[in-house]
PDB file of C-alpha atoms and ligand atoms in Angstrom:
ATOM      1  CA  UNK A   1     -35.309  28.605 -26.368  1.00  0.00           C
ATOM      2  CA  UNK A   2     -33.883  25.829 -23.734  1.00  0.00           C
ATOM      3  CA  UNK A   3     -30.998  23.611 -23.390  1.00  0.00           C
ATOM      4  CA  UNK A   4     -31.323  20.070 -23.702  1.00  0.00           C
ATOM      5  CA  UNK A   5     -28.737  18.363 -22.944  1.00  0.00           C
ATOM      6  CA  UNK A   6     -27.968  15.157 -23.889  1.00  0.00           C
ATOM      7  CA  UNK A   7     -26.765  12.331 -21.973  1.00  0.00           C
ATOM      8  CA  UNK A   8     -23.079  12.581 -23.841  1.00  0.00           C
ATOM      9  CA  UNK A   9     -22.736  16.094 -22.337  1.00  0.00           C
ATOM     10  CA  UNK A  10     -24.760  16.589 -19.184  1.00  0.00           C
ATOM     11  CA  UNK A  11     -22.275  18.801 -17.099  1.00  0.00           C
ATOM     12  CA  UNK A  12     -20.705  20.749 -20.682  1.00  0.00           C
ATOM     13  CA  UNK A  13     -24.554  21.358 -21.314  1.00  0.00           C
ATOM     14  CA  UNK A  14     -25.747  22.668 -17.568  1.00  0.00           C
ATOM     15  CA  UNK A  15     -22.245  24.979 -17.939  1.00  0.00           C
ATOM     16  CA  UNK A  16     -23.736  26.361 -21.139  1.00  0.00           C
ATOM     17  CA  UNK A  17     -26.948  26.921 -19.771  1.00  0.00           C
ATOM     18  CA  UNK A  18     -25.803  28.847 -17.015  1.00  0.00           C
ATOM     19  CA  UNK A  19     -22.682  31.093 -19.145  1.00  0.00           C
ATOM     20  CA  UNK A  20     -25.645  31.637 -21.526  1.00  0.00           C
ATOM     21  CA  UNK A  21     -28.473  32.391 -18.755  1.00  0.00           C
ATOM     22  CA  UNK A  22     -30.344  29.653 -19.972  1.00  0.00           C
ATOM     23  CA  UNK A  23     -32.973  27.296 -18.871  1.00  0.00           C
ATOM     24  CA  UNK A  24     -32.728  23.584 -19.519  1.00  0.00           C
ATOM     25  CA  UNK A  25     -35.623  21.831 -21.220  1.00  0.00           C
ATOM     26  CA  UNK A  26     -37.137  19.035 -20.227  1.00  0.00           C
ATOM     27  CA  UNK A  27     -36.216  15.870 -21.904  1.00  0.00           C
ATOM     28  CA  UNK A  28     -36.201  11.897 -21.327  1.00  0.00           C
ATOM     29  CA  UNK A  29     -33.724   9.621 -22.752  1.00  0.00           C
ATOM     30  CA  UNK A  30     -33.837   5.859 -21.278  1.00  0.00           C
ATOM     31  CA  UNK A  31     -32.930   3.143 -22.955  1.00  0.00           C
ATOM     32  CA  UNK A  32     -35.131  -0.063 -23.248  1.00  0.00           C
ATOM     33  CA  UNK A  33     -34.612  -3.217 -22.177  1.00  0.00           C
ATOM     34  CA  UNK A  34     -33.455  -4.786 -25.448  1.00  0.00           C
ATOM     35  CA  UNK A  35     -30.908  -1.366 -26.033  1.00  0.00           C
ATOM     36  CA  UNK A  36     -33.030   0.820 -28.065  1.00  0.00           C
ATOM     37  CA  UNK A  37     -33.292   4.351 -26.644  1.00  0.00           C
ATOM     38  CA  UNK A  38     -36.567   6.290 -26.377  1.00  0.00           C
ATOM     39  CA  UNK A  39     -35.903  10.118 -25.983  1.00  0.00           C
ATOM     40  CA  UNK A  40     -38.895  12.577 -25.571  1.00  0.00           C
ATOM     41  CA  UNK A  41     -38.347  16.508 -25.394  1.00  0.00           C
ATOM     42  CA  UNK A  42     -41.005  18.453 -23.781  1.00  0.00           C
ATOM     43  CA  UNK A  43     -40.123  21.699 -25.758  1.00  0.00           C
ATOM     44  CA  UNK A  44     -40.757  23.206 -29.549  1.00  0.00           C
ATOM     45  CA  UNK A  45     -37.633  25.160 -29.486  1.00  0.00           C
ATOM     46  CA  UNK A  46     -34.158  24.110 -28.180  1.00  0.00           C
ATOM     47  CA  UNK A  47     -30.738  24.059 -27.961  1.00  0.00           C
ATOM     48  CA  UNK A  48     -29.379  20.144 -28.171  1.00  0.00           C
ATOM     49  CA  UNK A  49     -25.884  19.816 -26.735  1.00  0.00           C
ATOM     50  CA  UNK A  50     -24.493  16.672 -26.986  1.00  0.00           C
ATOM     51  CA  UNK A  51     -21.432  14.964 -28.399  1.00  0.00           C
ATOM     52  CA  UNK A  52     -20.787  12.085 -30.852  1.00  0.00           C
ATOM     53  CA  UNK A  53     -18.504  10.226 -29.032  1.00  0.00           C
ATOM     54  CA  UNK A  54     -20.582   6.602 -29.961  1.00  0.00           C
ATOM     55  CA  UNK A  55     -23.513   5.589 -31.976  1.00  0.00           C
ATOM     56  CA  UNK A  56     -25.449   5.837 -28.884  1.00  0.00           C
ATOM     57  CA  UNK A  57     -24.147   9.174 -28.681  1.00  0.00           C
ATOM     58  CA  UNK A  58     -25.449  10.139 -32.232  1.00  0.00           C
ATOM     59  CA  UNK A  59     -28.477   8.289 -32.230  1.00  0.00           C
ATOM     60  CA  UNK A  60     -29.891  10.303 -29.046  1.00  0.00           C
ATOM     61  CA  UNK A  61     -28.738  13.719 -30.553  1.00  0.00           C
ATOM     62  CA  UNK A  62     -30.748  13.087 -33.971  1.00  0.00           C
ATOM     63  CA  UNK A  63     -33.604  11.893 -32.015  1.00  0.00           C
ATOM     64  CA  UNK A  64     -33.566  14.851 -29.507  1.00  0.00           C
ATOM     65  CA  UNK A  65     -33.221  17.410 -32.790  1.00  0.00           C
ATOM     66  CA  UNK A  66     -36.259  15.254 -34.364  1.00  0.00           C
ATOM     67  CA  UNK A  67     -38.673  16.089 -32.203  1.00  0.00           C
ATOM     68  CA  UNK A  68     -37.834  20.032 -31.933  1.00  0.00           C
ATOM     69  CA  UNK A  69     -39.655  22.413 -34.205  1.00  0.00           C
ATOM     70  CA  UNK A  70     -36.506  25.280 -34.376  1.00  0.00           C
ATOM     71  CA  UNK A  71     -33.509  23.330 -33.077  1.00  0.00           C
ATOM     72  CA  UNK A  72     -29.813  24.697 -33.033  1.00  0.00           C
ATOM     73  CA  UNK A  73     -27.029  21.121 -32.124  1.00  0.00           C
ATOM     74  CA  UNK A  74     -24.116  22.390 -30.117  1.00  0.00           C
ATOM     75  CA  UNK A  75     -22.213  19.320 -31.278  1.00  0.00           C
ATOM     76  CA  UNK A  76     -18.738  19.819 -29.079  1.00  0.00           C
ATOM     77  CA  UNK A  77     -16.841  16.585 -30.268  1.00  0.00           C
ATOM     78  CA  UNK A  78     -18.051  15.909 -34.136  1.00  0.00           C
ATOM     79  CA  UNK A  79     -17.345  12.347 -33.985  1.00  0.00           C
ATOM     80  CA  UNK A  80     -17.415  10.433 -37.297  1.00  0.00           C
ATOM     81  CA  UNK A  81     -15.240  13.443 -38.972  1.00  0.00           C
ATOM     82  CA  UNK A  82     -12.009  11.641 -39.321  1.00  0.00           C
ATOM     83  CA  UNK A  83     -13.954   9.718 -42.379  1.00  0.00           C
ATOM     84  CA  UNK A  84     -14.144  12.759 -44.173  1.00  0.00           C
ATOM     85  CA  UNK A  85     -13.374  10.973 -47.273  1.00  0.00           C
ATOM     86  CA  UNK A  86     -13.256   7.952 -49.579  1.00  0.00           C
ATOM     87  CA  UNK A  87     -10.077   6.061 -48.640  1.00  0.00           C
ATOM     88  CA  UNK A  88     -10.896   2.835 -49.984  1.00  0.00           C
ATOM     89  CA  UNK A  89     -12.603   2.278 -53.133  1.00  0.00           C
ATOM     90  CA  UNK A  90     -16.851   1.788 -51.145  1.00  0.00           C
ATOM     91  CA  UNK A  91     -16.563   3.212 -48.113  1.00  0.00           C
ATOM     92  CA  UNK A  92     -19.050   5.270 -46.731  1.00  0.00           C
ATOM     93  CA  UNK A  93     -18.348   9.137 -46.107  1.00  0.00           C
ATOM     94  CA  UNK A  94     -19.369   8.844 -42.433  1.00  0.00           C
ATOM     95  CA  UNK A  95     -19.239  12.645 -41.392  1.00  0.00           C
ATOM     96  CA  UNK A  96     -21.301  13.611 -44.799  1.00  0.00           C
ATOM     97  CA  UNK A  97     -23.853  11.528 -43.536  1.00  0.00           C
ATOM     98  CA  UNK A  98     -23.925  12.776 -40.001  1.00  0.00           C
ATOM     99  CA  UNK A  99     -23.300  16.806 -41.681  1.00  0.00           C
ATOM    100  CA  UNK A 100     -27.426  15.376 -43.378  1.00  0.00           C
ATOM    101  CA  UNK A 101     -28.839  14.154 -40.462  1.00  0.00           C
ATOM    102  CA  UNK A 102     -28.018  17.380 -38.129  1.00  0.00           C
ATOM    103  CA  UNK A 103     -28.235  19.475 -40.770  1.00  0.00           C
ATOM    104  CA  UNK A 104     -32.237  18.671 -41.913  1.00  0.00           C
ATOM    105  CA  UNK A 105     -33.382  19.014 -38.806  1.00  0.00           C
ATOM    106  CA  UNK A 106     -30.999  21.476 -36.954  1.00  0.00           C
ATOM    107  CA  UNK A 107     -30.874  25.623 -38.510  1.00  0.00           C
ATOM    108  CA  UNK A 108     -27.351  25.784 -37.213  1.00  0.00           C
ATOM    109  CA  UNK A 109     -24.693  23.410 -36.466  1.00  0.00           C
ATOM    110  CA  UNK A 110     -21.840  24.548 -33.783  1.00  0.00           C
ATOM    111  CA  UNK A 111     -19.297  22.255 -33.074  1.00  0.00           C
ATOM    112  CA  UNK A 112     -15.248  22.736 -31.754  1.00  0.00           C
ATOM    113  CA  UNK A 113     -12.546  22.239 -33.524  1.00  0.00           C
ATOM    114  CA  UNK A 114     -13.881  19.575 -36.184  1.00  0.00           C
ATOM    115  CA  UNK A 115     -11.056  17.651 -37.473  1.00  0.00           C
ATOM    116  CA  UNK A 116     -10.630  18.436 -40.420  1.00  0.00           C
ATOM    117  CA  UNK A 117     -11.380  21.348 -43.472  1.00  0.00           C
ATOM    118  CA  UNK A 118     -12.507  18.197 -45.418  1.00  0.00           C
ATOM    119  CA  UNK A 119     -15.073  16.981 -42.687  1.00  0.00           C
ATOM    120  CA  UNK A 120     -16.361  20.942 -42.273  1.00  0.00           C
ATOM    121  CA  UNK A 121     -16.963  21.284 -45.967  1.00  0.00           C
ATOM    122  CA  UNK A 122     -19.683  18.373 -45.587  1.00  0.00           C
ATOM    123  CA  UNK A 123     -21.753  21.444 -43.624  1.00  0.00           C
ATOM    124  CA  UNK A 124     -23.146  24.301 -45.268  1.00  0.00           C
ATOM    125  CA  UNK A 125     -24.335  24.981 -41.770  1.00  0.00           C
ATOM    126  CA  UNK A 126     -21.425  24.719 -39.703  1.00  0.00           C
ATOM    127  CA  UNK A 127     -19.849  27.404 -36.727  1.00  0.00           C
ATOM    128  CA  UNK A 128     -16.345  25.634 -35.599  1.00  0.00           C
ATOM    129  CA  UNK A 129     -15.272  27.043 -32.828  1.00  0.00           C
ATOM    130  CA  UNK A 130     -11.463  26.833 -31.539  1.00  0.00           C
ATOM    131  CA  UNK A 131     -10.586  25.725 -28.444  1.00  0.00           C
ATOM    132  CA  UNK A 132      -6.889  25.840 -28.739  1.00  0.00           C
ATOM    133  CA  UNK A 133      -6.934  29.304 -27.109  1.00  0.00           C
ATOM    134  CA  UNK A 134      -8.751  27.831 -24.292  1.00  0.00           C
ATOM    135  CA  UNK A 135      -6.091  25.011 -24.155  1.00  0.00           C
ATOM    136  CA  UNK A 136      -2.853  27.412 -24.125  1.00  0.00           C
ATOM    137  CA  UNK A 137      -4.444  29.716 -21.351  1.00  0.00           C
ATOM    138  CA  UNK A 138      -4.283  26.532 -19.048  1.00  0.00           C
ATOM    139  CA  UNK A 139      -0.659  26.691 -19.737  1.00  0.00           C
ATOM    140  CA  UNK A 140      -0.043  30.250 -18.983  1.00  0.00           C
ATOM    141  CA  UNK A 141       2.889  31.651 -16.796  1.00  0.00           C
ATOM    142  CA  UNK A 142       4.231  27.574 -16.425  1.00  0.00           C
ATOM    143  CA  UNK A 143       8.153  26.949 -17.989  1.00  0.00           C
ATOM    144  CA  UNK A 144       6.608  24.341 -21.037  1.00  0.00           C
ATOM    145  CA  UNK A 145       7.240  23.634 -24.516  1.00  0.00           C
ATOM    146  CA  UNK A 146       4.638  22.931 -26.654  1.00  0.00           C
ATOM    147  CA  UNK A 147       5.155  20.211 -29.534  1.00  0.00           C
ATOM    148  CA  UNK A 148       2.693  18.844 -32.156  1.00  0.00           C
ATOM    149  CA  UNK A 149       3.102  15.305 -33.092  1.00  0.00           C
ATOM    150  CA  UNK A 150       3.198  16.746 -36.900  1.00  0.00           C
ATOM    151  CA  UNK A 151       3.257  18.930 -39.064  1.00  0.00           C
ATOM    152  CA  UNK A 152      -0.711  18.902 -40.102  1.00  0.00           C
ATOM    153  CA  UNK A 153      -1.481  20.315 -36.293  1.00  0.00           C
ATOM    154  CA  UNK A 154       1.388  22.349 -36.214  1.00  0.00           C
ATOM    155  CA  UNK A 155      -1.514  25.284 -36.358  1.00  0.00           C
ATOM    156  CA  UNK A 156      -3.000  23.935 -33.670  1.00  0.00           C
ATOM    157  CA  UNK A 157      -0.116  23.816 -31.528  1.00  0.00           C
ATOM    158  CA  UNK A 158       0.872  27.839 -32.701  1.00  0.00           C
ATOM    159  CA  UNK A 159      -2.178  29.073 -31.825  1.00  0.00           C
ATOM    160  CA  UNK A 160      -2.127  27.245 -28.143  1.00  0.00           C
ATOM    161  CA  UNK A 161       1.284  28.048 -27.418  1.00  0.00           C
ATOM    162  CA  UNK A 162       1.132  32.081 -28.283  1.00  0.00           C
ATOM    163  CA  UNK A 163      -2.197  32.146 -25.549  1.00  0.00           C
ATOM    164  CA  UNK A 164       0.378  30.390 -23.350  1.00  0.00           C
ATOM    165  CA  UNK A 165       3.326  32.532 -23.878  1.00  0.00           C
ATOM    166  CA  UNK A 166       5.720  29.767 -24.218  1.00  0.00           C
ATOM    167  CA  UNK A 167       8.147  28.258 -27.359  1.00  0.00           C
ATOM    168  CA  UNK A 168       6.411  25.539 -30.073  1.00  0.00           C
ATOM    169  CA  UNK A 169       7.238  23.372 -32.007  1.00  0.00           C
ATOM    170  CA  UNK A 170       6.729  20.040 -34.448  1.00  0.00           C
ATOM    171  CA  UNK A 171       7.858  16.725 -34.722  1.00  0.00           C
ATOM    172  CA  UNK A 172       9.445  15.872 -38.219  1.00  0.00           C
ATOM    173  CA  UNK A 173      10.027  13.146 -40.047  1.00  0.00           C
ATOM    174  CA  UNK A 174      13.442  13.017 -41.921  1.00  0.00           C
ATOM    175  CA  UNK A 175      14.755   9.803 -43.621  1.00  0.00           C
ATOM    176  CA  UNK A 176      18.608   9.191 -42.647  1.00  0.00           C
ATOM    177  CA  UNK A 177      19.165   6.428 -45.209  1.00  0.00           C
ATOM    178  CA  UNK A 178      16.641   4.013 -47.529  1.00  0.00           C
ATOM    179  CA  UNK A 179      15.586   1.915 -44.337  1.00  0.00           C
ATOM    180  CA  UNK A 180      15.580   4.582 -41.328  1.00  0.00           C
ATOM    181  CA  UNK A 181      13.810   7.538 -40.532  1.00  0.00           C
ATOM    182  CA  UNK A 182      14.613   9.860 -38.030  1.00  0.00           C
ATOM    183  CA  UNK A 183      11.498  11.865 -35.929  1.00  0.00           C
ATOM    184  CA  UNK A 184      13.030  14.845 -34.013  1.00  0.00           C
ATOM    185  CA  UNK A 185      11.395  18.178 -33.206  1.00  0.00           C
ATOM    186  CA  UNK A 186      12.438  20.343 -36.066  1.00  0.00           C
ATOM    187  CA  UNK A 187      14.261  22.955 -34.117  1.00  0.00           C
ATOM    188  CA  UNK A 188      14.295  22.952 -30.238  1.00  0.00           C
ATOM    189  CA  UNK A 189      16.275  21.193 -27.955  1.00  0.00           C
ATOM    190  CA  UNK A 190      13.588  19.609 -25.883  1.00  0.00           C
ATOM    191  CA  UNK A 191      16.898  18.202 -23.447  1.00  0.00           C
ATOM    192  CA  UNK A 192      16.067  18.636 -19.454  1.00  0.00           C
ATOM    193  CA  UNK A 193      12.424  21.233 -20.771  1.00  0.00           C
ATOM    194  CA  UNK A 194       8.955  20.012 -19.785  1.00  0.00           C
ATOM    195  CA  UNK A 195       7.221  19.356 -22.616  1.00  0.00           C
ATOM    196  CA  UNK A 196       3.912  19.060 -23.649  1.00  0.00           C
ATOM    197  CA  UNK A 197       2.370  17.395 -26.609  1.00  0.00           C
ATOM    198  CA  UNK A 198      -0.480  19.511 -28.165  1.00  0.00           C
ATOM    199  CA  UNK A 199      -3.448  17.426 -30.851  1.00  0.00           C
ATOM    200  CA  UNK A 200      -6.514  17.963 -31.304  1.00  0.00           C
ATOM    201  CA  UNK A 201      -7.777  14.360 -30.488  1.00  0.00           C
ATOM    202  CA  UNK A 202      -6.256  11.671 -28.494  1.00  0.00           C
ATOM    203  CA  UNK A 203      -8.054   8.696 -29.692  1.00  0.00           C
ATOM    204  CA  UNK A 204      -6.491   5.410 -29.015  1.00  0.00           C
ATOM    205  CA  UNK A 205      -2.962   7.372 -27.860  1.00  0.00           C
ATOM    206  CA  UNK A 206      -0.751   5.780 -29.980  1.00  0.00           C
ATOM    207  CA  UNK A 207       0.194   9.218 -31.579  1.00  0.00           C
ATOM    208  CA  UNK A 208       1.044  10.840 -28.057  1.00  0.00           C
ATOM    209  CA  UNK A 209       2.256   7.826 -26.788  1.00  0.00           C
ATOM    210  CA  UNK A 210       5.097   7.467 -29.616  1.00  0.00           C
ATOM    211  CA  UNK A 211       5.999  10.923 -29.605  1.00  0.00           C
ATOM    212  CA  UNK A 212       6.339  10.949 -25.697  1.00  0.00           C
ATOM    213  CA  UNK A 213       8.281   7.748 -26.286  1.00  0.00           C
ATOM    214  CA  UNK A 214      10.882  10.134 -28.647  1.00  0.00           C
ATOM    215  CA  UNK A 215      10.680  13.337 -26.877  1.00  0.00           C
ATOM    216  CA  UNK A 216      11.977  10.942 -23.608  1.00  0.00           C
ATOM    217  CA  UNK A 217      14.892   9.399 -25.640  1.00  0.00           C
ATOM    218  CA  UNK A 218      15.512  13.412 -26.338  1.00  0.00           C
ATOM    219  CA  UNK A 219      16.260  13.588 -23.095  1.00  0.00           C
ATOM    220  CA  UNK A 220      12.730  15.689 -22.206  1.00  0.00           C
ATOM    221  CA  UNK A 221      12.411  16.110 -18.342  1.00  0.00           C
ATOM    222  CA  UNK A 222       8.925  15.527 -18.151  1.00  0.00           C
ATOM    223  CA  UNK A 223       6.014  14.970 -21.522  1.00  0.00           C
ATOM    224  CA  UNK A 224       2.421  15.614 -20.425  1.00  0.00           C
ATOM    225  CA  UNK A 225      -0.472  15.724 -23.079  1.00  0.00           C
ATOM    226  CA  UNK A 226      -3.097  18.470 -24.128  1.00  0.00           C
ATOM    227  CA  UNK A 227      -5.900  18.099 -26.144  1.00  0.00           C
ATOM    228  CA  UNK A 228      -9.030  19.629 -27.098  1.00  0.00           C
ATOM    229  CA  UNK A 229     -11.271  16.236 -27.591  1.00  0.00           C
ATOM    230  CA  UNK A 230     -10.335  13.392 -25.142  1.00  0.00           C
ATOM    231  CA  UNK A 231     -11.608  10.254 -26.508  1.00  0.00           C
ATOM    232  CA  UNK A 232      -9.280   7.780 -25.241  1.00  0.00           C
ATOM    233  CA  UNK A 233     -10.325   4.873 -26.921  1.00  0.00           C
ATOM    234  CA  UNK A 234      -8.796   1.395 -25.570  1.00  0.00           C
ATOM    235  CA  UNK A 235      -7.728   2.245 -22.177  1.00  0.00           C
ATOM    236  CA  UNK A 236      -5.426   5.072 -24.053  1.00  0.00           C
ATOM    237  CA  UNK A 237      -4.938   6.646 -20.451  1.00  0.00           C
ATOM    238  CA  UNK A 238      -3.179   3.634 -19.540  1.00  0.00           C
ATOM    239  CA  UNK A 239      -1.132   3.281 -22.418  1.00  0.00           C
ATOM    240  CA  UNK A 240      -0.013   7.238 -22.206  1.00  0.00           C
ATOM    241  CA  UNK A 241       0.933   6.696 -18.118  1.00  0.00           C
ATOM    242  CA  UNK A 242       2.860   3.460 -19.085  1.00  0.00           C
ATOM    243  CA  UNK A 243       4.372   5.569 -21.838  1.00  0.00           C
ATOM    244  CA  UNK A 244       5.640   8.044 -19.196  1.00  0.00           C
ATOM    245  CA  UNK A 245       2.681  10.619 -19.564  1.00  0.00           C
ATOM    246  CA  UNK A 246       3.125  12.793 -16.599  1.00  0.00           C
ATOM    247  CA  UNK A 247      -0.486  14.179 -16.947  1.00  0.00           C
ATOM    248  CA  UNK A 248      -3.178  14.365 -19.360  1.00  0.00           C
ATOM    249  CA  UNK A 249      -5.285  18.293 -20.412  1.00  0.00           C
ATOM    250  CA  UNK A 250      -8.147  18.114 -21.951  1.00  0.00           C
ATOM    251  CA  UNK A 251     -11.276  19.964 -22.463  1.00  0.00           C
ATOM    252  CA  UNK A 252     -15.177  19.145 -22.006  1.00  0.00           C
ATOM    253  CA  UNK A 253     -15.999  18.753 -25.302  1.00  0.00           C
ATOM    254  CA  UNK A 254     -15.966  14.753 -23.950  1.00  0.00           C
ATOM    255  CA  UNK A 255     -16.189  14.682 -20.518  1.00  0.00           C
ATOM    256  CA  UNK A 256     -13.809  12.720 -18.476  1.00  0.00           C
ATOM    257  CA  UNK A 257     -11.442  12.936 -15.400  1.00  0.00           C
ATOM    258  CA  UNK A 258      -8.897  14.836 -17.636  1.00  0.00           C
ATOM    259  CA  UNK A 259     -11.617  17.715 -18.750  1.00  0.00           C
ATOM    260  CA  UNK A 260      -9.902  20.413 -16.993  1.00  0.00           C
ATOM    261  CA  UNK A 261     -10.821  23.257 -19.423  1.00  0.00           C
ATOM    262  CA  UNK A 262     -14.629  24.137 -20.052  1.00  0.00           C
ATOM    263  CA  UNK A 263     -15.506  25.127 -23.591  1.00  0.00           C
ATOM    264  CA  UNK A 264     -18.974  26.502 -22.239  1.00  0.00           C
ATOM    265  CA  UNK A 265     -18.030  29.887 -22.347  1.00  0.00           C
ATOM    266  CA  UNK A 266     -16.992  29.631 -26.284  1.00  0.00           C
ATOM    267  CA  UNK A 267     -20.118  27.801 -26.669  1.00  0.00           C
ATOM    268  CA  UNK A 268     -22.628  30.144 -24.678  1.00  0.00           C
ATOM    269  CA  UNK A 269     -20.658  33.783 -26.678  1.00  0.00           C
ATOM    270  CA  UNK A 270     -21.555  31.246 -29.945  1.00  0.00           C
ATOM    271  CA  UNK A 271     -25.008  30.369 -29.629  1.00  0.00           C
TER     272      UNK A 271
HETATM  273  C1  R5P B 301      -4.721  12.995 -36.410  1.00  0.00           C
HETATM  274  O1  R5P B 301      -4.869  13.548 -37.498  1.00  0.00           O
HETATM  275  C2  R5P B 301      -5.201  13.637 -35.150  1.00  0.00           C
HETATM  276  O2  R5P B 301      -4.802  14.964 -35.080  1.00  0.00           O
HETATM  277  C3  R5P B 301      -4.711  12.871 -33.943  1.00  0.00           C
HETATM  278  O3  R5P B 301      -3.298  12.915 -33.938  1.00  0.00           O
HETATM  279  C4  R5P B 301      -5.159  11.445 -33.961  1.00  0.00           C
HETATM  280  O4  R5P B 301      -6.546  11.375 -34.152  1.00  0.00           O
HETATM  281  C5  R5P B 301      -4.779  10.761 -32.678  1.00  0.00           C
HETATM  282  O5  R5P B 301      -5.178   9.434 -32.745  1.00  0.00           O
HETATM  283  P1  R5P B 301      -4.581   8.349 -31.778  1.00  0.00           P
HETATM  284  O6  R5P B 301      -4.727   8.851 -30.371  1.00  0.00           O
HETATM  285  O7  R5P B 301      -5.431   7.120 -32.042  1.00  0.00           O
HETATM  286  O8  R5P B 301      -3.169   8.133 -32.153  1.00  0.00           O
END
């Protein structure tokens, strides 16, 4: 069995390969002229590795899985799985339909941190991995606080910050009178600490950039951001350094100038 990587995750893929002791596969993906994308893989069994960080992205990976006879996706960043559920009244369940398109063609689906319980229960195939380990041991031995923009990651943010040996803790909301609310960590003093903010996605920033925006008025000496899947959507890496971001940590899972943490050891012990 060989590792095809995808053109979402060449270098995440190639680091798998060679953690696992792997060879890559050979496979084409080109794009024709009017946008469509052709994608042959000159193998019967594989590994896929590629994330859904675009349609592109997803339309590649089911192609790739398509052609394979036994086929395993390494899907690092499960895009699609913040739609986990009907909102709105019509609205399609986007990661249920993904979770049918890897899953009839793939044996086993491996993915990091998906976003949600909800979106994982859309798998009956599904290994989600945590990187959050990965993300606190880049912190470790350096004076930081860790915070979680809320309580929903606040998991996220405990797990990171005891493989980082440093203090956590979570923004909360608590409403001072009927027209203002107050957003404070819940029990440290974040006054003259470097802090950083700890989520599992930073999408468009807005979350990070508002809670470095707080943490700042707290009187934080410096906010940085770590996160697992580093979409920034939007120019969001402009919109956390005008926001005062002093740097931003991510991982592989999408690969960008801020992937400073490989996840291809997790994946290779996981495939
Ligand atoms: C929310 O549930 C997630 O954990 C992230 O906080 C969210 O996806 C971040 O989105 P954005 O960067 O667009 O604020």
């Amino acid at each position: 069995m060989k590792i095809i990587p995808c053109p979402s995750s060449p270098l995440l893929a190639r680091r798998v390969a060679e953690a696992a002791g792997i060879e890559i596969g050979g496979a084409v993906f080109k794009k024709f002229p009017d946008g469509e994308l052709y994608v042959r893989v000159m193998e019967k069994e594989g590994v896929v590795v590629g994330s859904i960080n675009s349609n592109e992205d997803l339309v590649a990976l089911i192609f790739a899985l398509d052609v394979l006879e036994n086929a395993k996706a390494v899907v690092p960043y499960m895009g699609y799985a913040r739609q986990d559920k009907v909102f709105q009244e019509g609205e399609a369940v986007s990661i249920k339909i993904v979770a049918e398109m890897l899953e009839s063609r793939a044996d086993e689906v491996v993915t990091v941190n998906i976003h949600s319980s909800d979106a994982a229960s859309h798998f009956s195939k599904l290994k989600n991995l945590d990187a959050m380990p990965l993300v606190g041991e880049y912190f470790a031995g350096k004076d930081v606080v860790m915070i979680s923009p809320d309580k929903g990651s606040m998991e996220r943010v405990k797990t990171a910050a005891k493989h980082a040996g440093c203090e956590w803790d979570y923004m909360e909301k608590r409403r001072i009178d009927a027209t203002t609310v107050e957003i404070t960590p819940k029990t440290i003093d974040v006054e003259g600490r470097d802090v950083v903010i700890v989520d599992d996605i930073i999408s468009t920033g807005g979350t990070v950039a508002e809670t470095a925006r707080i943490l700042y008025g707290l009187g934080a000496k410096s906010v940085s951001a770590a996160c697992v899947h580093a979409v920034l959507a939007e120019n969001a890496a402009i919109k956390l350094f005008n926001a005062g971001i002093k740097d931003i940590i991510s991982t592989d899972t999408v690969e960008c100038a801020f992937s400073r943490i490989s996840v291809a050891e997790l994946i290779a012990e996981n495939i």
